[in-house]
Amino acid sequence: MTVLEWSGEIGWELWTPELRAQLKASKGDDLTIRFSSVGGSLFEGGDIFNLLADHRRDHPKIKMNLEIKSTALSMGSAIAASPVFDDVSVEQTSMFMLHNPWTIAIGDFDEMQGRADFLKSARDMFARVYSAKSGQSITDTIDDMSAETWFFGQEIIDAGFANRMNESVSSAEPAAGIVGIGQDKALILAAVKIKFQQMKKRQKELNEGVEFDEERAVACLKG
């Protein structure tokens, strides 16, 4: 069993070439990915999603497991909902969020409409991914995405995005700032949303002045 640690912002700390090299180095072993991400680049996330699909096609008989450690938010939750995984587990402290895809847009009305059409297609594609994973209807899934829906710990399992809770290694109380029984979930959510907004700001800065890559957009939507 090969264990990989995939943690960070997609398109900032998690990049497809590095992850591809890690998967190649696993040499077709059974795989466990310990995953935590606040999300990030839609395009880079689409590349990673498709990278995992390619690895499954190349190695159809191996076990591919995912452990959601801290967060699977935005594009991170779409990756976590990939159908390639045989087992998806969470911690009591894990957080999972789905919402509509977003991007930065500059241009005339034709360019803006084209970008909007792309985002709607991306939403519909990932709605199918989430729906297939959870068993919820696509219509209800789209409603959840539009509302920016959050799940915590056991709620992730109840919603169908994971199948089990990792065994606790300690009976000690969770550390301050970690989602736990009896803690104020609203305060934790507010803190995570601040981190998420920081990620969005960084992605905006990275994409300023970058032209829309139509070829990569098509690749992202190949599903």
Backbone as a ProteinNet text record, in pm:
[ID]
protein_1_A
[PRIMARY]
MTVLEWSGEIGWELWTPELRAQLKASKGDDLTIRFSSVGGSLFEGGDIFNLLADHRRDHPKIKMNLEIKSTALSMGSAIAASPVFDDVSVEQTSMFMLHNPWTIAIGDFDEMQGRADFLKSARDMFARVYSAKSGQSITDTIDDMSAETWFFGQEIIDAGFANRMNESVSSAEPAAGIVGIGQDKALILAAVKIKFQQMKKRQKELNEGVEFDEERAVACLKG
[TERTIARY]
84.1	0	87.7	68.8	137.1	47.3	104.1	29.7	85	-2	36.8	-30.6	41.3	-12.1	-37.1	-163.8	-201.3	-270.9	-199.6	-253.8	-216.8	-314.9	-285.6	-383.9	-352.7	-437.1	-408.9	-514.2	-502.1	-456.8	-348	-292.2	-197.8	-165.9	-68.9	27.6	-27.2	55.4	35.9	-76.6	-104.2	-106.3	-11.1	3.3	2.5	-62	-76.4	56.5	159.3	284.2	345	344.8	400.9	317.1	184.1	96.9	105.1	121.1	137.7	264.3	371.8	497	479.5	404.1	380.1	300.1	197.8	118.1	201.5	285	371.6	467.6	520	614.5	548.6	415.6	346.7	348.8	382.7	404.5	285.3	164.8	46.1	11.6	71.9	34.7	-105.4	-168.2	-287.4	-251.5	-349.3	-319.6	-413.2	-354.8	-432.8	-383.2	-474.9	-441.7	-500.1	-413.4	-456.9	-471	-593.9	-627.7	-683.9	-636	-692.6	-668.9	-777.7	-764	-882.1	-852.4	-958.7	-1008.4	-955.4	-994.2	-886.2	-927.4	-830.8	-871.1	-774	-794.9	-888.3	-991.9	-1084.1	-1011.9	-927.2	-856.4	-759.5	-679.6	-583.3	-656.7	-767	-847.4	-905.9	-950.5	-999.6	-891.2	-769.6	-656.3	-630.5	-636.9	-613	-724.7	-848.7	-963.2	-942.6	-902.7	-881.8	-756.6	-656	-535.9	-572	-658	-701.5	-780.4	-864.4	-939.7	-845.5	-742.3	-643.3	-571.5	-536.6	-466.4	-555.4	-683.8	-776.7	-786.5	-793.1	-800.3	-672.4	-557.9	-430.7	-414.6	-479.8	-465.7	-604.1	-684.3	-824.7	-844.8	-743.9	-762.5	-712.6	-647.2	-593	-702.1	-674.3	-760.4	-714.1	-808.1	-778	-866.2	-802.6	-874.1	-841.7	-937.8	-918	-953.6	-865.3	-893.5	-904.4	-1023.3	-1040.3	-997.3	-888.5	-831.2	-896	-860.4	-915.7	-1029.8	-999.6	-1099.9	-1099.4	-1218.3	-1236.5	-1340.3	-1292.9	-1380.9	-1372.1	-1485.2	-1485.2	-1430.3	-1328.7	-1271.5	-1215.8	-1174.2	-1126.3	-1234.2	-1358.7	-1467.5	-1503.1	-1487.7	-1513.2	-1413.4	-1287.2	-1186	-1218.8	-1260.6	-1293.6	-1414.1	-1500.7	-1619.7	-1594.5	-1470.3	-1437.5	-1483.2	-1538.3	-1583.5	-1470.4	-1345.5	-1234.2	-1208	-1255.8	-1217.5	-1306.7	-1242.2	-1314.6	-1363.2	-1289.3	-1321.9	-1290.2	-1385.5	-1363.6	-1396.4	-1297.7	-1317.3	-1294.1	-1350.2	-1337.6	-1298.2	-1254.7	-1230.8	-1352.3	-1362.3	-1466.9	-1452.8	-1331.9	-1302.4	-1308.7	-1342.1	-1337.1	-1450.3	-1422.6	-1521.9	-1526.3	-1647.3	-1671.3	-1767.2	-1733.3	-1819.7	-1828.9	-1951.1	-1971.1	-2042.7	-2003.9	-2067.6	-2049.9	-2105.4	-2091.9	-1948.9	-1897.2	-1764.9	-1764	-1648.2	-1633.4	-1499.9	-1489.2	-1363.8	-1358.9	-1247.3	-1229.7	-1252.1	-1329.6	-1362.4	-1344.2	-1280.5	-1267.4	-1291.1	-1373.5	-1394.6	-1526.5	-1558.9	-1686.2	-1797.4	-1920.9	-2034.3	-2024.9	-1964	-1948.2	-1854	-1742.9	-1646.6	-1706.7	-1781.2	-1842.8	-1947.9	-2026.1	-2126.2	-2059.5	-1948.3	-1875.5	-1823.1	-1774.2	-1724.4	-1838.8	-1954.8	-2071.1	-2118.2	-2117.8	-2157.9	-2063.2	-1933.4	-1835.7	-1861.7	-1885.8	-1908.7	-2035.2	-2139.5	-2261.9	-2235.4	-2158.2	-2123.8	-2041.5	-1947.9	-1867.7	-1956	-2050.7	-2142.6	-2221.1	-2274.9	-2354.7	-2270.6	-2145.2	-2057.4	-2031	-1993.8	-1963.2	-2088.8	-2204.4	-2329.9	-2354	-2320.6	-2334.2	-2238.1	-2116.6	-2018.3	-2068.8	-2112.4	-2163.4	-2287.1	-2376.7	-2500.4	-2472.9	-2381.5	-2347.3	-2286.9	-2209.7	-2145.9	-2246.8	-2333.7	-2422.7	-2554.2	-2595.3	-2725.3	-2838.2	-2805.5	-2905.4	-2933.4	-3053.2	-3086.6	-2997.6	-2981.1	-2900.3	-2963.4	-3097	-3165.2	-3135.7	-3146.2	-3117.8	-2969.7	-2884.6	-2740.8	-2709.2	-2770	-2750	-2798.7	-2910.3	-2959.1	-2856.2	-2795	-2692.1	-2570.5	-2533.5	-2419.1	-2449.2	-2568.3	-2605.7	-2610.7	-2644.7	-2655.3	-2521.9	-2416.5	-2287.4	-2310.8	-2313	-2351.6	-2229.1	-2229.1	-2118.6	-2163.6	-2072.3	-2096	-1976.9	-2004.9	-1901.8	-1903	-1783.9	-1770	-1872.5	-1955.3	-2055.8	-2152.9	-2176.7	-2267.6	-2218.6	-2088	-2032.2	-2071.7	-2067.5	-2109.5	-2259.2	-2336.4	-2482.1	-2526.3	-2449.1	-2482.3	-2439	-2362.4	-2322.4	-2188.6	-2112.7	-1983.8	-1867	-1892.5	-1792.6	-1867.6	-1795.2	-1863.5	-1827.5	-1726.4	-1695.2	-1613.7	-1614.2	-1535	-1406.1	-1293.3	-1168.3	-1173.9	-1110.4	-1109.8	-1032.8	-1086.3	-1019.8	-897.5	-787.4	-664.4	-648.9	-738.3	-727.2	-864	-884.4	-1009.7	-1001	-885.6	-866.5	-958.7	-987.2	-1069.9	-996.8	-1068.9	-1002.9	-942.3	-833.5	-763.7	-850.1	-819.7	-894.4	-887.1	-1000.4	-1003.4	-1038.7	-1060.7	-1095.5	-1242.2	-1311.2	-1451.8	-1465.3	-1542.6	-1560.6	-1695.6	-1731.1	-1857.8	-1864.3	-1974.6	-1993.4	-1929.6	-1852.3	-1791.3	-1885.5	-1863.6	-1947.9	-1908.3	-1988.7	-1957.6	-1959.1	-2042.3	-2050.2	-1918	-1850.2	-1721.7	-1616	-1617.2	-1521.8	-1547.8	-1675.2	-1710.4	-1664.2	-1681.5	-1638.3	-1487.8	-1411.2	-1265.5	-1223.1	-1288.5	-1254	-1292.5	-1405	-1446.8	-1346.6	-1285.4	-1181.2	-1064.9	-1023.8	-915.3	-955.5	-1082.1	-1131.2	-1130.9	-1170.5	-1169.9	-1027.6	-933.3	-793	-745.6	-790.1	-755.7	-815.4	-941.5	-1005.5	-932.4	-890.1	-816.2	-685.4	-615.1	-488.7	-512.4	-619.4	-649.9	-683.7	-753.3	-784.4	-656.7	-563.3	-436.7	-357.6	-360.3	-286.8	-344.5	-476.9	-543.1	-560.2	-523	-534.5	-444.1	-503.2	-426.5	-401.8	-452.2	-433.8	-553.2	-527.1	-635	-699.5	-829.4	-904.8	-851	-814.7	-754.2	-864.8	-911.7	-1023.5	-988.1	-864.9	-825.7	-825.7	-774.1	-772.1	-913	-999.5	-1138.4	-1205.8	-1182.4	-1239.3	-1184.4	-1053.7	-992.5	-1050.1	-1075.2	-1130.9	-1267.9	-1344.4	-1481.3	-1493.5	-1381	-1390.8	-1452.4	-1444.4	-1507.2	-1451.4
-119.8	0	125	211.4	340.3	446.8	527.5	635.9	769.2	852.7	984.3	1092.8	1200.7	1315.5	1428.9	1455.7	1564.4	1671.6	1776.9	1881	2018.8	2108.1	2244.9	2298.9	2415.7	2485.6	2434.6	2405.7	2353.5	2465.6	2441.2	2543.7	2637.7	2606.3	2684.4	2589.9	2489.4	2387.9	2248.9	2225.8	2098.5	2121	2054.9	2070.9	1934.1	1926.2	1799.4	1730.7	1798.8	1727.5	1657.4	1724.1	1662.4	1543.3	1558.4	1448.7	1331.8	1361.9	1255.6	1175.3	1244.6	1175.8	1086	1132.2	1051.4	925.9	941.8	825.7	727.3	780	692.9	616.1	682	617.6	508.9	511.6	407.9	272.8	272.4	148.8	53.4	109.3	25.1	-39.5	7.1	-42.8	5	-66.2	-10.9	124.9	214.2	354.7	412.6	485	568.1	711.3	802.7	945.2	1015	1075.7	1156.6	1299.6	1348	1467	1578	1699.5	1818.2	1937.5	2005.4	2120.7	2214.9	2345.1	2445.9	2475.3	2406.2	2429.2	2504.6	2575.8	2650.6	2656.9	2644.1	2659.8	2553.4	2598.7	2506.4	2424.3	2489.7	2418.5	2315.6	2356.2	2262.7	2149.3	2182.5	2079	1981.5	2033.8	1945	1852.5	1904.9	1821.3	1709.8	1743.8	1643.8	1539.7	1584.4	1493.1	1392.6	1443	1355.3	1269.5	1320.3	1241.7	1117.1	1134.3	1020.2	920	971.9	883	804	870.4	801.4	692.5	722	623.7	502.4	525.1	413	329.8	395.6	320.7	241.2	298.1	228.5	111.4	120.5	17.2	-19.7	-88.4	-112.2	-203.9	-281.7	-379.9	-333.8	-218.3	-174.6	-111.8	-103.3	-30.8	114.7	206.7	349.3	406.8	446.3	496.8	643.9	716.5	857.7	881.4	950.1	994.3	1146.6	1199.1	1344.1	1384	1456.8	1489	1614.1	1730.9	1854.5	1907.1	1942.5	2004.8	1945.9	1938.4	1912.2	2013.4	2131.2	2242.8	2276.7	2322.6	2375.4	2269.9	2302	2205.2	2084.7	2104.3	1992.2	1889.2	1933.6	1838.3	1764.7	1831.4	1763.5	1650.4	1674.9	1569.8	1456.5	1492.8	1391.1	1307.5	1363	1291	1207.1	1199.9	1122	977	918.1	779.1	677.2	720.4	625	561	623.2	577.1	462.8	357.1	243.1	271.3	353.9	383.2	529.8	601	740.3	751.9	792.3	804.9	948.8	983.4	1118.7	1110.9	1223.7	1239.3	1308.2	1302.8	1378.6	1527.5	1569.6	1711.5	1753.7	1662.2	1693.3	1786.9	1868.7	1959.2	1939.8	1948.4	1923.7	2031.4	2098.3	2205.4	2198.9	2212.9	2222.1	2352.1	2411.7	2534.6	2543.9	2648.8	2667.9	2707.7	2658.5	2702.3	2853.2	2912.9	3056.9	3082.3	3197.8	3236.1	3388.4	3440.4	3583.1	3610.4	3714.6	3740.8	3887.7	3913.3	4047.4	4035.9	4125.1	4120.6	4182.7	4173.3	4226.3	4125.9	4159.6	4075.6	3935.3	3922.4	3789.4	3703.7	3763.6	3690.3	3655.6	3749.5	3724.1	3613.9	3615.2	3510.8	3375.1	3374.8	3249.9	3195.6	3283.8	3240.8	3188.3	3257	3212.5	3075	3054.1	2924.2	2814.5	2845.9	2748.2	2713	2815.3	2790.2	2708.3	2734.1	2654.8	2509.8	2490.1	2353.2	2283.9	2359	2302.4	2267.5	2356.5	2326.9	2199.8	2188.3	2070.9	1943.7	1952.1	1835.4	1791	1886.2	1847.9	1812	1867.7	1825.1	1676.7	1631.5	1489	1405.9	1457.3	1387.2	1375.6	1487	1486.3	1397.2	1406.8	1329.4	1179.9	1139.5	997.7	946.3	1030.7	989.9	980.6	1080.3	1089.8	1014.9	992.9	933	1034.1	1160.9	1266.9	1306	1356.5	1396.9	1511.7	1523.9	1632.9	1767.7	1775.6	1901.4	1944.4	1851.6	1885	1918	1849.2	1876.7	2017.2	2056.9	2192.8	2295.6	2266.6	2356.8	2369.9	2257.3	2260	2340.4	2325.6	2400.4	2550.2	2587.1	2728.4	2789.8	2708.6	2758.4	2756.9	2702.5	2678.6	2599.2	2469	2379.8	2316.7	2318.5	2266.1	2143.4	2045.9	1926.9	1907.9	1856	1838.6	1694.2	1630.6	1499.4	1398.8	1349.7	1248.2	1294.5	1424	1476.1	1442.4	1435.1	1401.1	1259	1170.2	1031.3	1024.8	1094.9	1093.7	1146.9	1241.8	1299.5	1210.1	1103.5	1008.7	1035.4	1132.1	1165	1087.3	1011	921.6	802.4	694.9	574.7	533.4	599.2	561.3	669.6	659.7	748.7	677.1	746.3	687.9	664.3	558.2	527.2	633.1	669.4	768.1	704.9	781.1	730.2	778.4	865	920.1	960.2	947.6	989.7	1132.1	1197.6	1333.7	1430.4	1543.4	1646.3	1705.8	1741	1802.7	1936.4	1968.5	2093.5	2212.9	2326.7	2448.4	2481.6	2522.8	2558.8	2443.8	2323.4	2207.2	2174.3	2136.3	2101.9	1977.9	1984.1	1869.7	1875	1767.5	1760	1868.9	1942	2045	2177.9	2185.7	2312.4	2391.3	2520.7	2607.5	2596.5	2522.7	2499.9	2630.1	2723.9	2851.6	2927.2	2921	2988.8	2923.5	2790.6	2718.5	2749.4	2749	2777.4	2917.1	3013.2	3150.2	3156.2	3083.5	3083.2	3018.9	2908.1	2840.1	2925.9	2996.9	3083.4	3196.4	3245.1	3346.9	3290.4	3168.5	3103.7	3080.8	3043.6	3020	3149.2	3260	3388.5	3432.9	3399.9	3430.2	3353.3	3227.9	3147.7	3210.1	3253.3	3314	3441.9	3520	3642.2	3609.1	3505.4	3466.1	3415.4	3336.8	3288.2	3403.9	3504.7	3622.7	3692.8	3709.2	3774.9	3694	3561.1	3475.9	3482.2	3506.2	3502.3	3638.6	3745.2	3878.2	3889.9	3930.2	3948.2	3820	3706.1	3578.5	3554	3530.1	3506.5	3370.5	3362.7	3239	3132.3	3018.4	2909.5	2814.3	2830.5	2750.6	2602.3	2570.8	2430.8	2363.1	2433.4	2374.5	2364.8	2458.6	2452.7	2326.8	2295.3	2174.2	2050.6	2049.2	1935.4	1919.1	2031.5	2028.1	1963.1	1982.2	1933.8	1796.1	1730.8	1602.3	1495.5	1517.1	1425.4	1286.7
0	0	0	-96.9	-101.9	-40.4	48.1	112.6	63.3	9.4	-40.7	41.8	64.9	139.1	39.5	11.5	-78.8	3.3	33.1	120.2	66.7	57.4	16.9	-84.4	-133	-229.6	-370.4	-443.2	-579.1	-673.1	-742.6	-829.2	-757.5	-633.2	-556	-485.6	-417.9	-351	-411.1	-475.3	-541.3	-692.1	-761.5	-905.8	-972.8	-1088	-1158.2	-1188.8	-1240.7	-1272	-1150.8	-1036.3	-915.6	-870.7	-875.6	-833.5	-931.2	-1060	-1159.3	-1130.6	-1094.1	-1062.2	-940.1	-841.6	-722.1	-756.8	-839.8	-879.7	-961	-1049.5	-1129.2	-1040	-936.3	-844.7	-761	-750.8	-672.6	-742.8	-872.3	-949.4	-944.2	-942.5	-945.5	-813.9	-703.6	-570.9	-534.6	-438.8	-376.3	-317.6	-311.8	-285.9	-180.4	-85.4	6.1	-6.5	-35.6	-44.5	77.1	157.1	270.9	220.5	217.7	139.3	225.9	200.9	265.2	174	135.3	46.8	64	62.7	64.4	-76.4	-176.8	-314.5	-389.1	-493.2	-572.6	-718.3	-806.1	-949.5	-1006.2	-1076.3	-1141.6	-1247.2	-1327.1	-1432.6	-1375.1	-1277.4	-1218.3	-1147.9	-1081.9	-1016.9	-1117.1	-1232.6	-1337.2	-1388.2	-1400.6	-1441.8	-1340.2	-1210.7	-1106	-1105.5	-1121	-1128.5	-1241.5	-1358.5	-1473.5	-1458.5	-1387.9	-1358.5	-1277.8	-1178.4	-1097.5	-1182	-1272.3	-1361	-1451.6	-1502.4	-1585.9	-1506.8	-1381	-1298.3	-1273.4	-1251.3	-1232.9	-1360.2	-1475.7	-1601.4	-1626.1	-1587.8	-1606.6	-1510.2	-1394	-1290.6	-1236.7	-1316.8	-1280	-1160	-1122.3	-1015.3	-878.9	-871.7	-742.6	-656.8	-527.2	-434.3	-429.1	-444	-432	-321.7	-212.6	-95.7	-72.9	-17	14.7	160.7	231.1	367.3	366.4	394.3	404.9	545.3	553.9	684.8	744.1	697.5	752.7	666.4	541.6	455.9	315.5	258	114.9	69	28.4	-3.5	-151.5	-207.6	-343.5	-440	-518.2	-610.9	-536.6	-412.8	-332.3	-306.9	-288.1	-265.2	-393.7	-509.2	-636	-657.6	-624	-633	-536.5	-414.7	-314.2	-355	-440.5	-485.3	-610.2	-654.7	-773.8	-758.3	-864.7	-856.8	-853.4	-864.3	-868	-732.1	-623.9	-490.7	-442.2	-393.4	-337.2	-196	-123.4	16	43	102.2	142.1	290	367.8	512.2	555.7	670.1	724	870.8	922.7	1065.1	1127.8	1259.3	1326.7	1298.1	1263.9	1241.7	1095.7	1004.5	861.3	819.5	716.8	659	508.2	452.6	310.6	261.4	150.4	99.2	-52.3	-102.9	-246.5	-280.7	-392.3	-439.9	-591	-648.7	-793	-828.9	-942.2	-987.4	-1011.7	-992.9	-1016	-1085	-1147.6	-1210.4	-1221.3	-1267.1	-1290.1	-1438.7	-1471.4	-1611.3	-1645.6	-1761.1	-1816.6	-1967.1	-2023	-2166.8	-2207	-2336.9	-2385	-2356.4	-2400.7	-2362.7	-2422.1	-2541.3	-2599.6	-2514.6	-2473.3	-2390.4	-2254.7	-2196.7	-2066.4	-2076.2	-2184.9	-2203.4	-2221.5	-2297.3	-2314.9	-2184.1	-2098.7	-1967.8	-1880.7	-1887.4	-1810.6	-1858.1	-1990.3	-2044.7	-1997.1	-1994.6	-1945.8	-1799.7	-1716.4	-1574.1	-1551.7	-1630.3	-1617.2	-1656.5	-1763.3	-1803.5	-1695.4	-1634.6	-1526	-1407.1	-1374.6	-1264.7	-1292.1	-1413.8	-1447.8	-1441.8	-1488.6	-1485.4	-1342.3	-1255	-1117.8	-1039.5	-1078.1	-1015.8	-1042	-1162.2	-1192.8	-1108.8	-1088	-1004.7	-861.4	-803.8	-666.4	-654	-751.8	-747.9	-752.9	-841	-851.2	-721.3	-653.1	-527.8	-414.6	-403.3	-287.3	-304.5	-429.9	-455.1	-455.5	-434.7	-437.7	-582.6	-610	-746.1	-791.7	-922.4	-976.7	-944.1	-949.5	-916.9	-774.3	-679.3	-539.6	-520.4	-593.6	-584.3	-634	-744.5	-795.7	-694.3	-627.5	-522.5	-410.6	-371.4	-266.5	-311.2	-437.5	-489.2	-490.1	-533.2	-537.8	-398.7	-298.5	-160.8	-87	-147.6	-81.2	47.6	33	142.5	207.5	341.9	422.2	500.4	512.3	594.3	687.8	807.4	909.9	960.3	964.3	1026	977.4	1069.2	1038.3	930.8	921.2	818.3	677.7	659.8	528.5	490.6	588.3	566	541	623.6	609.8	473.8	419.2	288	172.3	201.8	99.2	34.1	86.2	25.2	85.8	189.4	249.8	305.8	332.3	379.5	521.2	580.9	718.4	787.8	921.3	1005.6	1043.6	1033.2	1079.4	1229.6	1273.1	1415.3	1491.7	1607.6	1692.3	1756.3	1760.4	1821	1963.8	2008.4	2142.7	2192.9	2321.5	2382.7	2433.6	2409.7	2459.1	2386.4	2450.4	2389.4	2269	2161.3	2046.5	2082.6	2013.7	2041.8	2005	2064.6	2036.6	1888.1	1832.1	1690.4	1599.3	1656	1576.3	1599.9	1491.1	1503.6	1589.9	1694	1781.1	1848.6	1915.3	1984.2	2090.1	2091.1	2191.9	2157.9	2048.7	2011.9	1921.6	1911.8	1831.5	1685	1609	1468.3	1388.4	1428.4	1356.7	1362.6	1477.9	1491.3	1403.2	1400.1	1316.1	1168.9	1130.5	992.1	951.9	1041	1012	989.1	1071.4	1057.3	925.6	889.3	764.5	644.6	654.6	544	521.2	628.1	612.7	531.7	565.5	491.3	346.1	325.5	190.2	109.2	169.7	99.7	66.8	154.3	125.7	3.2	-7.1	-124.4	-250.4	-245.3	-361.7	-404.8	-306.4	-338	-408.2	-359.9	-422	-564.7	-584.4	-718.2	-812.1	-760	-841	-884.8	-791.5	-823.6	-925.8	-912.5	-1005.3	-1146	-1155.6	-1285.3	-1350.1	-1280.3	-1338.6	-1461.6	-1571.5	-1694.2	-1771.4	-1720.8	-1789.9	-1881.3	-2009.5	-2103.7	-2078.2	-2106.7	-2089.1	-2183.1	-2128.8	-2205.4	-2250.4	-2374.4	-2422.5	-2431	-2473.8	-2485.3	-2348.8	-2248.1	-2114.5	-2057.7	-2094.3	-2050.2	-2103.3	-2230	-2288.8	-2218.8	-2191.5	-2122.4	-1982.8	-1916	-1781.2	-1781.1	-1888.8	-1895.4	-1959.1	-1984.7	-2053.9	-1965.4	-1829.4	-1735.5	-1743
[MASK]
+++++++++++++++++++++++++++++++++++++++++++++++++++++++++++++++++++++++++++++++++++++++++++++++++++++++++++++++++++++++++++++++++++++++++++++++++++++++++++++++++++++++++++++++++++++++++++++++++++++++++++++++++++++++++++++++

